[in-house]
PDB file of C-alpha atoms in Angstrom:
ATOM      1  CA  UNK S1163     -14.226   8.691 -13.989  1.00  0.00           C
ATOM      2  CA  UNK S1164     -13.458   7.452 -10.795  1.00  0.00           C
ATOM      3  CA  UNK S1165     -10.301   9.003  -8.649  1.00  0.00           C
ATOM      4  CA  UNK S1166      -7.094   6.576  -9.214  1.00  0.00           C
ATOM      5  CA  UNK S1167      -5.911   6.196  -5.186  1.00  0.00           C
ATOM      6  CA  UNK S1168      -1.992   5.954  -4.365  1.00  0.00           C
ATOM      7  CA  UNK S1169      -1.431   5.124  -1.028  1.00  0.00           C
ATOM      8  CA  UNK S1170       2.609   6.057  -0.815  1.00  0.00           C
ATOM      9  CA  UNK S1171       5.664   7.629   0.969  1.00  0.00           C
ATOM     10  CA  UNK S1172       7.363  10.606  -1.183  1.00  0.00           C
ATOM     11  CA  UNK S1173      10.421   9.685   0.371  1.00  0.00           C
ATOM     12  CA  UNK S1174      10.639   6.498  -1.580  1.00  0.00           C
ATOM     13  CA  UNK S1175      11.825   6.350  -4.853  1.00  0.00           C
ATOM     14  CA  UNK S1176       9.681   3.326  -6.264  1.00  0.00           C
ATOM     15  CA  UNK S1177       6.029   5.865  -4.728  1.00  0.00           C
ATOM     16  CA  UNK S1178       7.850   8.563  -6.391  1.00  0.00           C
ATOM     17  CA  UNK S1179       8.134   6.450  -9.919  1.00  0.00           C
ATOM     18  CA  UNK S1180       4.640   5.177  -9.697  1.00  0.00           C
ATOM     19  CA  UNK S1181       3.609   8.301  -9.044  1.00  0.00           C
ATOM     20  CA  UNK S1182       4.770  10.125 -11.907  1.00  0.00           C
ATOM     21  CA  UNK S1183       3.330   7.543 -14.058  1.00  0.00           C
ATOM     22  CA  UNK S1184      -0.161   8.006 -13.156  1.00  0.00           C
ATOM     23  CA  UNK S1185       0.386  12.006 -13.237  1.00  0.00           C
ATOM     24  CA  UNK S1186       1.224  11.358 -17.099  1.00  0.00           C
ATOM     25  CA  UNK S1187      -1.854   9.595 -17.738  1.00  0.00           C
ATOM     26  CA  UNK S1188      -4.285  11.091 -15.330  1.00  0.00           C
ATOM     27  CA  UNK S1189      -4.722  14.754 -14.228  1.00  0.00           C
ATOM     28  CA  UNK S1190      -4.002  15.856 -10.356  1.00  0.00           C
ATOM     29  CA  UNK S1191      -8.009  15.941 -10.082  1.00  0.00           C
ATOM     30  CA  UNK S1192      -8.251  12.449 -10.850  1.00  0.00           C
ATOM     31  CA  UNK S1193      -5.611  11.243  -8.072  1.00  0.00           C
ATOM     32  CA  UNK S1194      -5.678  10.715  -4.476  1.00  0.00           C
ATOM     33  CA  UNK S1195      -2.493  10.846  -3.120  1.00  0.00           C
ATOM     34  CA  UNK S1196      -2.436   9.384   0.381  1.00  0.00           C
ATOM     35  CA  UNK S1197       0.613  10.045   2.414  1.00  0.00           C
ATOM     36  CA  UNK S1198       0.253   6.334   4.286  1.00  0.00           C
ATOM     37  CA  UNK S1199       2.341   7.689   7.094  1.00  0.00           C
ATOM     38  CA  UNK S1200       0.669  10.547   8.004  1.00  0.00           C
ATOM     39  CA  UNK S1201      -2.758   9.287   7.154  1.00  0.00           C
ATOM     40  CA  UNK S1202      -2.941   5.701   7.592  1.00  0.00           C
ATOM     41  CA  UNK S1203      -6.398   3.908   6.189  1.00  0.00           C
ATOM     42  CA  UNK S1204      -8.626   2.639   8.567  1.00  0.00           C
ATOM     43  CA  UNK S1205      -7.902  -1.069   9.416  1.00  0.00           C
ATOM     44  CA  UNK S1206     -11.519  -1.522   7.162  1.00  0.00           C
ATOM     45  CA  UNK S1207      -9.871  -0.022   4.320  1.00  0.00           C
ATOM     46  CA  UNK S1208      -6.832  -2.162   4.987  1.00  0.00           C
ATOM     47  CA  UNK S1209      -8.780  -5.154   4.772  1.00  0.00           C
ATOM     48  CA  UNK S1210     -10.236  -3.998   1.664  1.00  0.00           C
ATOM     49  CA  UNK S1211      -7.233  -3.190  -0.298  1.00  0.00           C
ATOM     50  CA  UNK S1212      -6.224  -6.733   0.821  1.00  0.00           C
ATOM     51  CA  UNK S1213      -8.773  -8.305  -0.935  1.00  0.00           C
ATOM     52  CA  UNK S1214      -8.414  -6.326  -4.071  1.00  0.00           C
ATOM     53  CA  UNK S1215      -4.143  -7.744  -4.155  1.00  0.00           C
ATOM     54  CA  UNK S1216      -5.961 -10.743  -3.412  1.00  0.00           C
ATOM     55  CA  UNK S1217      -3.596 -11.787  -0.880  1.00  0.00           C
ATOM     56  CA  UNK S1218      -3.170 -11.790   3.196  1.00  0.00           C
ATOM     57  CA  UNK S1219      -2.627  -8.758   5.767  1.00  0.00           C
ATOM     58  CA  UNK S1220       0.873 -10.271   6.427  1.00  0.00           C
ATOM     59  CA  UNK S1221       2.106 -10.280   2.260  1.00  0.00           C
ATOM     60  CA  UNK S1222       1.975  -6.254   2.456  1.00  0.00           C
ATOM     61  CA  UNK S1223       3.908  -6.467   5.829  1.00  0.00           C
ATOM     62  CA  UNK S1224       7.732  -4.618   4.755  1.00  0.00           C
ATOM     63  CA  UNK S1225       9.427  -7.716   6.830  1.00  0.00           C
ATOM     64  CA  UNK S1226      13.083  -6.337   6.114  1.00  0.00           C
ATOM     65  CA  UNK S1227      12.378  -3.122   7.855  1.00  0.00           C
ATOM     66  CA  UNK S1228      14.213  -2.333  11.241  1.00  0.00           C
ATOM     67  CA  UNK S1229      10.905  -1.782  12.890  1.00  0.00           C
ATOM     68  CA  UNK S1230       9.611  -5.796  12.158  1.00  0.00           C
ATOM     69  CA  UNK S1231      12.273  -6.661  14.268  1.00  0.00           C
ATOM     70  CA  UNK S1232      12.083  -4.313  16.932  1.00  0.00           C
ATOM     71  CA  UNK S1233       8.567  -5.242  17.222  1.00  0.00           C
ATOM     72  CA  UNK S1234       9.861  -8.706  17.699  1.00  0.00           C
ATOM     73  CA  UNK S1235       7.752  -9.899  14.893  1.00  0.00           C
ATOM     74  CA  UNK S1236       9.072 -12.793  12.653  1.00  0.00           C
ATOM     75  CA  UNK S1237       8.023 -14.289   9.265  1.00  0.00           C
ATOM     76  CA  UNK S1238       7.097 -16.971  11.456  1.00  0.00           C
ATOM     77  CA  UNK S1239       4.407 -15.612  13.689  1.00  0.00           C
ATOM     78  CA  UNK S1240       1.098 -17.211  14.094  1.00  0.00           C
ATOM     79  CA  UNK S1241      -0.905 -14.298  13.812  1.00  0.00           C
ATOM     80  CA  UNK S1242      -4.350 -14.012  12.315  1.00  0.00           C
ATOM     81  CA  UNK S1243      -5.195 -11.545   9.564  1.00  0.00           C
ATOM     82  CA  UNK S1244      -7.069  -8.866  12.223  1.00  0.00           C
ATOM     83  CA  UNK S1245      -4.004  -9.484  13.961  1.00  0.00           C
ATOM     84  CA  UNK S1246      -1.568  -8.117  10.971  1.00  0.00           C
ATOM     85  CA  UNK S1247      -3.959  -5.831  10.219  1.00  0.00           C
ATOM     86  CA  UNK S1248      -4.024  -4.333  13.770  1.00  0.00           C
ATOM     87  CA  UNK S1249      -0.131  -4.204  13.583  1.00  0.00           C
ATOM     88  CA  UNK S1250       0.162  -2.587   9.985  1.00  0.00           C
ATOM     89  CA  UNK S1251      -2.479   0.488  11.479  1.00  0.00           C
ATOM     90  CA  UNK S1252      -0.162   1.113  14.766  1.00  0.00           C
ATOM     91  CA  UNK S1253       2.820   0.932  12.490  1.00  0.00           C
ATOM     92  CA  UNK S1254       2.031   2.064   9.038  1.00  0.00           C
ATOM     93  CA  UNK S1255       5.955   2.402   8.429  1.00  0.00           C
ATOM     94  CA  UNK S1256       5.199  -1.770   7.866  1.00  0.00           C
ATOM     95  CA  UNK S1257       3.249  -1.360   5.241  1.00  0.00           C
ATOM     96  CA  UNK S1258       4.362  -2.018   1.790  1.00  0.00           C
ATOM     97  CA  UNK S1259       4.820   0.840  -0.904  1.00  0.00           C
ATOM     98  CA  UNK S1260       3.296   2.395  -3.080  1.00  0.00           C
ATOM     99  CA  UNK S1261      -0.474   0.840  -3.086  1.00  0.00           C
ATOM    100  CA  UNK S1262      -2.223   1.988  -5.577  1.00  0.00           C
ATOM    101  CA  UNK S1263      -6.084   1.641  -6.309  1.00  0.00           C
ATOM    102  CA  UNK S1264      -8.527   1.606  -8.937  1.00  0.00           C
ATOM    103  CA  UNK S1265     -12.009   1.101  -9.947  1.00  0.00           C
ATOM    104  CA  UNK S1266     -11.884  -1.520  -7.058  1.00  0.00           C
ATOM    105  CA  UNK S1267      -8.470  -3.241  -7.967  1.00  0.00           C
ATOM    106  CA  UNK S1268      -5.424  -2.905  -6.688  1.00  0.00           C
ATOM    107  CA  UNK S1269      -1.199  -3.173  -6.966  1.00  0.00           C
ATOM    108  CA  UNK S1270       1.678  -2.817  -5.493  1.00  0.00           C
ATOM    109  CA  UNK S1271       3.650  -0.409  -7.399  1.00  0.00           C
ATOM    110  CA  UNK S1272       6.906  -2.284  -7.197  1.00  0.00           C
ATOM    111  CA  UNK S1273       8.341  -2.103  -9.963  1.00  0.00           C
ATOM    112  CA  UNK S1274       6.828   1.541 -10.212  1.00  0.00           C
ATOM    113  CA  UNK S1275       5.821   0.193 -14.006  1.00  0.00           C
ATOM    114  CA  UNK S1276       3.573  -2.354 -12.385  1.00  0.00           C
ATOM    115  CA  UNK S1277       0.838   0.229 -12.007  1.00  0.00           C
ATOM    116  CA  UNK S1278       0.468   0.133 -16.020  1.00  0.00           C
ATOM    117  CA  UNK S1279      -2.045  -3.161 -14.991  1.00  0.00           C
ATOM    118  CA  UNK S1280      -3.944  -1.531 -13.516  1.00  0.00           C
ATOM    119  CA  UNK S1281      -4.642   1.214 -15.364  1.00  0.00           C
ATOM    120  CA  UNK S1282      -4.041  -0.468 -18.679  1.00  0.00           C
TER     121      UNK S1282
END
């Protein structure tokens, strides 16, 4: 079986919830949990996981938090995807929570029951 990855913050109550879901269905072997913040993927793997939400660097971009706008980025920058991507790998506080990965899909955990796809 391949490992489930959760790419999270355990200071956030939806990585938290989506955590404990896959802990009742898979054992701790089976999971790699990836503190994003302290161990950000490489801007590669970023552009992976993209593909598998099937959507673009920007979508996974957290545009409400403080940091978006202290970076004086707006919803209506005309950045390209390396672009995005460079900014969610200098500032992986941006990037959306929990990300979770499997057998070369992904989700975003929110609502925490979302990973249930995925796994399903």
């Amino acid at each position: 079986m391949s490992k489930i990855e959760i790419y999270h913050n355990p200071r956030c109550s939806k990585s938290r919830g989506a955590l404990e879901i896959l802990k009742s269905k898979f054992t701790d072997n089976e999971i790699q949990e990836i503190r994003y913040l302290d161990n950000p993927p490489s801007k590669e793997r970023l552009a992976e996981i993209c593909s598998m939400l099937a959507c673009r660097p920007f979508e996974i971009i957290r545009t409400g938090e403080a940091l978006f706008k202290e970076l004086g980025l707006t919803k209506d920058d005309n950045k390209t995807d390396q672009e995005w991507l460079q900014i969610l790998i200098d500032n992986p506080k941006l990037i959306e929570r929990p990300i979770i990965v499997y057998r070369n899909r992904a989700v975003i955990g929110r609502p925490p029951e979302k990973v249930n796809e995925l796994i399903a």
